[in-house]
Amino acid sequence: MAQQPVEITGSIKKQTGKPIRLFKVSDGKTVETSTVKPDKEGRFGFVFYPEYEGLYVVGLGNEMSPNDNYKFYFKGGEKLSLTLLDTGYVLNGKLNSKENVVLTQWHDLVNPIEQKSINFMKTQSTYVDFFPQLEATAVKAKGFLNGKATGNKKFDQAIKGILKLDMASYATNFLNTPRSAHPSVEEYSPYYSQMKATDFAENTRQVYSYPWGQRVLSALVSVDMRKDGVKYKSGLEGMKDFFSYLPNDTLKGDMVLQTASGYKSFSDYQSLMAAYGKYVLTKEQKLKSEQIMSPLLTYKAGEASLDFSYPDHTGKMVSMKDLKGKVVLIDVWATWCGPCKGEIPHLK
């Protein structure tokens, strides 16, 4: 099924000069896979083979946030036709999949609070008008899926979590973005009392399959801490408080790497990894950790060397730590160099 291409045809109501972007979802973040500039009539299109069955994103936004970006569900073989508007999108024709029709019906229901929360630069709003709308939308959301089974069991199960993450995204993003007035915790509307990070953090499944999963989870923890009266602390101490709201170790590892990505010095990176590197568990996380670390290694005289292990002439693994206190000469041979390769038998 995944061998069948997805065909997206669309138009944009108002030309902005920006390209239209297509994103996939990877570990709770969006990754741009393709971009196209609309023609002079505002038309655009994509044809691609989906890497997985699940959510993809189309829009004018970037990888960092959901602003002006919209979710669609593909497994292969779908034809999606849409028009991008100033404040949303509409589907065109009758060939759109049942899954994307349901997602669009949901989009239409929540779009008023999405615009106030996510696309807040276009819509002026404070908690005075937003909270009542959030509560009314939450009531409608409870019965939204009634009679909307698509026949795709995977989607029909996944959509339940998508709706909850969407609502959490709107609720938290509203609190965490600039407003002319901000509520105290005591003024939060009832919806916030039943919204908890732990509901999404028992495992990685929901967070990793949602386009802005890691962003929303981090925001949920921040709101939970405010509700619990936990004061913000910087550095490693603050991270300890943050982790108390995350039961899953892999998700903790993602937060470690998110913190590390903002570091400018190797010593800070070392301190972080000494305390919380145990949560960097997956192959992808370890690769990301190396990518973050490499630019921080200045190799200035007097700095600690990078610790690594390598077999000696007997096959025994020897690490830099094993050679502490000794002068270490590292002789690097180029395996592409003819004369060097000629000497390798003598080296052995």
Coordinates of C-alpha atoms in Angstrom, one line a residue:
M1 CA 0.0 0.0 0.0
A2 CA 2.9 2.4 0.8
Q3 CA 4.1 1.8 -2.7
Q4 CA 1.2 3.9 -4.1
P5 CA 2.0 7.6 -4.4
V6 CA 0.1 10.3 -2.7
E7 CA -1.1 13.1 -5.0
I8 CA -1.6 16.6 -3.6
T9 CA -3.1 19.4 -5.7
G10 CA -3.9 22.7 -4.3
S11 CA -4.1 26.5 -4.7
I12 CA -3.5 29.4 -2.5
K13 CA -6.2 32.1 -2.2
K14 CA -3.7 34.9 -1.6
Q15 CA -0.2 34.9 -2.9
T16 CA 2.4 35.6 -0.2
G17 CA 5.6 34.9 -2.1
K18 CA 6.3 32.0 0.3
P19 CA 6.8 28.5 -0.9
I20 CA 4.4 25.7 0.1
R21 CA 6.1 23.0 2.2
L22 CA 5.5 19.4 2.8
F23 CA 6.7 17.8 6.1
K24 CA 6.9 14.3 7.5
V25 CA 6.8 13.6 11.2
S26 CA 9.9 12.2 12.9
D27 CA 10.1 11.5 16.6
G28 CA 7.5 14.2 17.4
K29 CA 9.0 16.9 15.2
T30 CA 8.3 18.0 11.6
V31 CA 11.0 17.5 8.9
E32 CA 10.7 19.3 5.6
T33 CA 10.7 16.8 2.7
S34 CA 9.7 19.0 -0.3
T35 CA 8.9 22.6 -1.2
V36 CA 7.3 24.1 -4.2
K37 CA 6.5 27.7 -5.3
P38 CA 3.0 28.3 -6.5
D39 CA 2.6 29.3 -10.1
K40 CA 1.2 32.7 -11.1
E41 CA -2.4 31.4 -10.7
G42 CA -1.6 30.2 -7.1
R43 CA -1.6 26.5 -8.0
F44 CA 0.8 24.0 -6.5
G45 CA 1.2 20.2 -6.1
F46 CA 3.2 17.3 -4.6
V47 CA 3.5 13.7 -5.6
F48 CA 5.4 11.5 -3.1
Y49 CA 5.6 8.0 -1.7
P50 CA 4.8 8.0 2.0
E51 CA 7.4 6.5 4.3
Y52 CA 4.8 5.5 6.8
E53 CA 1.1 5.6 7.5
G54 CA 0.2 8.6 9.6
L55 CA 0.2 12.3 9.7
Y56 CA 2.0 14.6 7.3
V57 CA 1.9 18.4 7.2
V58 CA 1.3 20.9 4.3
G59 CA 1.5 24.6 4.7
L60 CA 3.3 27.9 4.5
G61 CA 5.0 27.6 7.9
N62 CA 8.4 26.2 9.0
E63 CA 9.6 23.2 10.9
M64 CA 9.6 24.9 14.3
S65 CA 5.9 25.6 14.9
P66 CA 2.3 24.8 13.7
N67 CA 1.7 28.3 12.5
D68 CA 0.1 28.2 9.0
N69 CA 0.6 24.4 8.8
Y70 CA -2.1 21.8 8.5
K71 CA -2.2 18.1 9.2
F72 CA -3.3 15.3 6.8
Y73 CA -3.3 11.6 7.0
F74 CA -1.7 9.4 4.3
K75 CA -1.0 5.7 3.9
G76 CA -0.5 5.7 0.1
G77 CA -2.8 6.1 -2.9
E78 CA -4.6 9.2 -1.6
K79 CA -5.6 12.2 -3.7
L80 CA -5.8 15.4 -1.6
S81 CA -7.2 18.6 -3.1
L82 CA -7.2 21.8 -1.1
T83 CA -7.2 25.5 -1.1
L84 CA -5.1 27.4 1.5
L85 CA -6.8 30.4 3.0
D86 CA -5.6 33.3 5.2
T87 CA -6.9 31.5 8.2
G88 CA -7.1 27.8 7.4
Y89 CA -7.9 25.7 4.4
V90 CA -10.8 24.0 2.6
L91 CA -11.0 20.7 0.7
N92 CA -12.0 20.6 -2.9
G93 CA -13.9 17.9 -4.9
K94 CA -15.0 14.5 -3.8
L95 CA -11.8 12.4 -4.1
N96 CA -10.4 13.2 -0.7
S97 CA -10.0 10.3 1.7
K98 CA -12.4 9.6 4.6
E99 CA -9.5 10.2 7.0
N100 CA -8.8 13.7 5.6
V101 CA -12.5 14.5 5.5
V102 CA -12.7 13.8 9.3
L103 CA -9.5 15.8 10.0
T104 CA -10.9 18.7 8.1
Q105 CA -14.2 18.5 10.0
W106 CA -12.2 18.6 13.2
H107 CA -10.1 21.5 11.8
D108 CA -13.3 23.5 11.1
L109 CA -14.6 22.9 14.6
V110 CA -11.4 24.0 16.4
N111 CA -10.2 26.6 13.9
P112 CA -11.5 29.6 16.0
I113 CA -9.4 28.7 19.0
E114 CA -6.5 27.5 16.8
Q115 CA -6.3 31.0 15.2
K116 CA -6.3 32.7 18.6
S117 CA -3.7 30.3 20.1
I118 CA -1.4 29.3 17.2
N119 CA -1.8 32.1 14.6
F120 CA -2.0 34.7 17.4
M121 CA -0.1 37.4 15.4
K122 CA -3.2 37.6 13.1
T123 CA -5.8 37.6 15.9
Q124 CA -5.9 39.7 19.0
S125 CA -7.2 37.7 22.0
T126 CA -6.8 37.4 25.7
Y127 CA -7.9 34.7 28.2
V128 CA -11.1 36.7 28.8
D129 CA -12.5 35.6 25.4
F130 CA -10.3 32.5 24.8
F131 CA -11.2 30.5 27.9
P132 CA -14.9 30.4 27.2
Q133 CA -14.3 29.3 23.7
L134 CA -11.8 26.7 24.8
E135 CA -14.4 25.2 27.3
A136 CA -17.2 25.2 24.6
T137 CA -14.9 23.5 22.1
A138 CA -13.9 20.9 24.7
V139 CA -17.5 20.0 25.2
K140 CA -18.1 19.6 21.5
A141 CA -14.9 17.6 21.2
K142 CA -16.2 14.9 23.5
G143 CA -18.8 13.8 20.9
F144 CA -17.0 14.8 17.8
L145 CA -16.1 11.3 16.7
N146 CA -19.6 9.8 17.0
G147 CA -20.6 8.4 13.7
K148 CA -17.3 9.2 12.1
A149 CA -15.6 5.8 11.8
T150 CA -13.6 5.6 8.5
G151 CA -13.1 1.9 8.3
N152 CA -9.4 2.4 8.8
K153 CA -8.8 0.9 12.2
K154 CA -5.4 2.4 12.6
F155 CA -6.7 5.9 11.9
D156 CA -9.8 5.5 13.9
Q157 CA -7.7 4.6 17.0
A158 CA -5.0 7.3 16.3
I159 CA -7.5 10.2 15.8
K160 CA -8.5 10.0 19.5
G161 CA -5.0 10.9 20.5
I162 CA -4.6 13.5 17.8
L163 CA -7.7 15.4 19.0
K164 CA -6.3 15.4 22.6
L165 CA -2.9 16.6 21.5
D166 CA -4.5 19.3 19.4
M167 CA -6.5 20.6 22.3
A168 CA -3.5 20.5 24.6
S169 CA -1.5 22.4 21.9
Y170 CA -4.1 25.2 21.7
A171 CA -4.5 25.4 25.5
T172 CA -0.8 25.5 26.3
N173 CA 0.3 27.7 23.3
F174 CA -2.2 30.3 24.3
L175 CA -0.6 30.6 27.8
N176 CA 2.9 30.6 26.4
T177 CA 2.6 33.3 23.8
P178 CA 2.6 37.2 24.0
R179 CA -0.8 38.7 25.1
S180 CA -1.9 42.1 26.4
A181 CA -3.1 40.3 29.5
H182 CA -2.2 37.0 31.2
P183 CA -4.2 35.0 33.7
S184 CA -3.0 33.9 37.1
V185 CA -3.1 30.1 37.7
E186 CA -6.2 30.7 39.8
E187 CA -7.9 32.2 36.7
Y188 CA -7.2 29.2 34.5
S189 CA -10.4 27.7 33.1
P190 CA -11.5 24.2 34.1
Y191 CA -10.0 22.5 31.1
Y192 CA -6.5 23.1 32.4
S193 CA -7.2 21.1 35.6
Q194 CA -7.8 17.9 33.7
M195 CA -4.9 18.4 31.2
K196 CA -1.7 16.7 32.3
A197 CA 1.6 15.9 30.6
T198 CA 1.7 12.4 32.1
D199 CA -1.4 11.5 30.0
F200 CA 0.8 11.7 26.9
A201 CA 4.2 10.6 28.3
E202 CA 3.8 6.9 29.4
N203 CA 5.4 6.0 26.1
T204 CA 6.6 7.7 23.0
R205 CA 3.8 6.5 20.7
Q206 CA 1.5 9.6 20.8
V207 CA 4.2 12.2 21.0
Y208 CA 6.4 10.7 18.3
S209 CA 3.5 10.4 15.8
Y210 CA 2.2 14.0 16.3
P211 CA 3.9 16.7 14.2
W212 CA 4.6 19.0 17.2
G213 CA 4.6 16.3 19.8
Q214 CA 7.8 17.3 21.6
R215 CA 6.8 20.9 21.6
V216 CA 3.4 20.2 23.1
L217 CA 4.8 17.9 25.7
S218 CA 7.3 20.4 26.9
A219 CA 4.6 23.1 27.1
L220 CA 2.4 20.7 29.1
V221 CA 5.1 20.1 31.6
S222 CA 5.6 23.9 31.9
V223 CA 1.9 24.4 32.6
D224 CA 1.8 21.5 35.1
M225 CA 4.7 23.0 37.0
R226 CA 2.9 26.4 37.2
K227 CA -0.3 24.7 38.4
D228 CA 1.7 22.9 41.1
G229 CA 3.5 26.0 42.1
V230 CA 6.9 24.7 41.1
K231 CA 9.2 27.7 40.6
Y232 CA 11.4 27.8 37.5
K233 CA 15.0 26.8 38.1
S234 CA 17.8 27.0 35.5
G235 CA 20.4 24.4 34.7
L236 CA 20.5 20.8 36.0
E237 CA 18.3 21.5 39.0
G238 CA 15.5 22.8 36.8
M239 CA 15.8 19.7 34.6
K240 CA 15.3 17.5 37.6
D241 CA 12.0 19.2 38.3
F242 CA 11.0 18.9 34.7
F243 CA 11.7 15.2 34.6
S244 CA 9.4 14.5 37.5
Y245 CA 6.5 15.0 35.1
L246 CA 7.9 12.6 32.4
P247 CA 7.5 8.9 33.3
N248 CA 9.1 7.7 30.0
D249 CA 13.0 7.7 29.9
T250 CA 13.2 8.0 26.1
L251 CA 11.2 11.2 26.3
K252 CA 13.5 12.4 29.0
G253 CA 16.4 11.8 26.6
D254 CA 14.7 14.0 24.0
M255 CA 14.5 16.8 26.6
V256 CA 18.2 16.3 27.5
L257 CA 19.1 16.7 23.8
Q258 CA 16.8 19.7 23.4
T259 CA 18.6 21.4 26.3
A260 CA 22.1 20.4 24.9
S261 CA 21.3 21.9 21.5
G262 CA 21.4 25.3 23.1
Y263 CA 24.8 24.9 24.7
K264 CA 27.8 26.8 23.6
S265 CA 30.5 25.1 25.6
F266 CA 31.7 21.5 25.8
S267 CA 32.0 21.7 29.6
D268 CA 28.3 22.5 29.9
Y269 CA 27.6 19.6 27.6
Q270 CA 29.8 17.3 29.7
S271 CA 28.0 18.3 32.9
L272 CA 24.6 17.7 31.4
M273 CA 25.6 14.3 30.1
A274 CA 27.2 13.3 33.4
A275 CA 24.0 14.0 35.1
Y276 CA 21.4 12.9 32.5
G277 CA 23.2 11.2 29.7
K278 CA 21.7 7.9 30.9
Y279 CA 18.5 8.9 29.3
V280 CA 20.0 9.2 25.8
L281 CA 19.0 5.7 24.9
T282 CA 18.0 5.2 21.2
K283 CA 20.3 5.0 18.2
E284 CA 18.7 8.2 16.9
Q285 CA 19.3 10.0 20.2
K286 CA 22.9 8.9 20.4
L287 CA 23.5 10.2 16.9
K288 CA 21.9 13.5 17.7
S289 CA 24.0 13.7 20.8
E290 CA 27.2 13.3 18.7
Q291 CA 26.0 15.9 16.3
I292 CA 25.5 18.4 19.1
M293 CA 28.8 17.6 20.8
S294 CA 31.1 17.7 17.7
P295 CA 30.9 21.5 17.1
L296 CA 31.6 22.1 20.8
L297 CA 35.0 20.3 20.7
T298 CA 37.6 23.0 20.3
Y299 CA 40.6 20.8 21.1
K300 CA 42.5 23.7 22.7
A301 CA 45.7 22.9 24.6
G302 CA 44.9 21.9 28.2
E303 CA 41.3 20.9 27.5
A304 CA 40.1 17.3 28.2
S305 CA 40.4 15.1 25.2
L306 CA 37.4 13.2 23.8
D307 CA 37.2 9.8 25.4
F308 CA 37.1 6.9 23.0
S309 CA 38.1 3.2 22.9
Y310 CA 40.1 1.3 20.2
P311 CA 41.6 -2.2 20.1
D312 CA 45.4 -2.5 20.6
H313 CA 47.7 -4.9 18.6
T314 CA 46.4 -7.8 20.8
G315 CA 42.8 -6.9 20.2
K316 CA 42.2 -5.6 23.7
M317 CA 40.0 -2.5 23.9
V318 CA 41.9 0.5 25.3
S319 CA 40.2 3.8 26.2
M320 CA 41.7 7.2 26.7
K321 CA 40.8 6.9 30.4
D322 CA 43.0 3.9 30.7
L323 CA 46.0 6.0 29.5
K324 CA 45.4 8.8 32.1
G325 CA 48.8 10.3 33.2
K326 CA 50.6 9.1 30.1
V327 CA 51.7 10.9 26.9
V328 CA 49.5 9.6 24.1
L329 CA 50.5 9.9 20.5
I330 CA 47.8 9.2 18.0
D331 CA 49.0 8.3 14.5
V332 CA 46.3 8.6 11.9
W333 CA 46.7 6.8 8.6
A334 CA 44.7 7.6 5.5
T335 CA 43.3 4.4 4.1
W336 CA 42.8 6.1 0.7
C337 CA 46.6 7.0 0.5
G338 CA 48.6 4.6 -1.7
P339 CA 51.9 4.9 0.2
C340 CA 50.1 4.6 3.5
K341 CA 48.3 1.5 2.5
G342 CA 51.6 0.0 1.3
E343 CA 53.0 0.4 4.9
I344 CA 50.0 -1.1 6.7
P345 CA 51.3 -4.7 6.5
H346 CA 54.5 -3.5 8.3
L347 CA 52.4 -1.7 10.9
K348 CA 50.6 -4.9 11.7

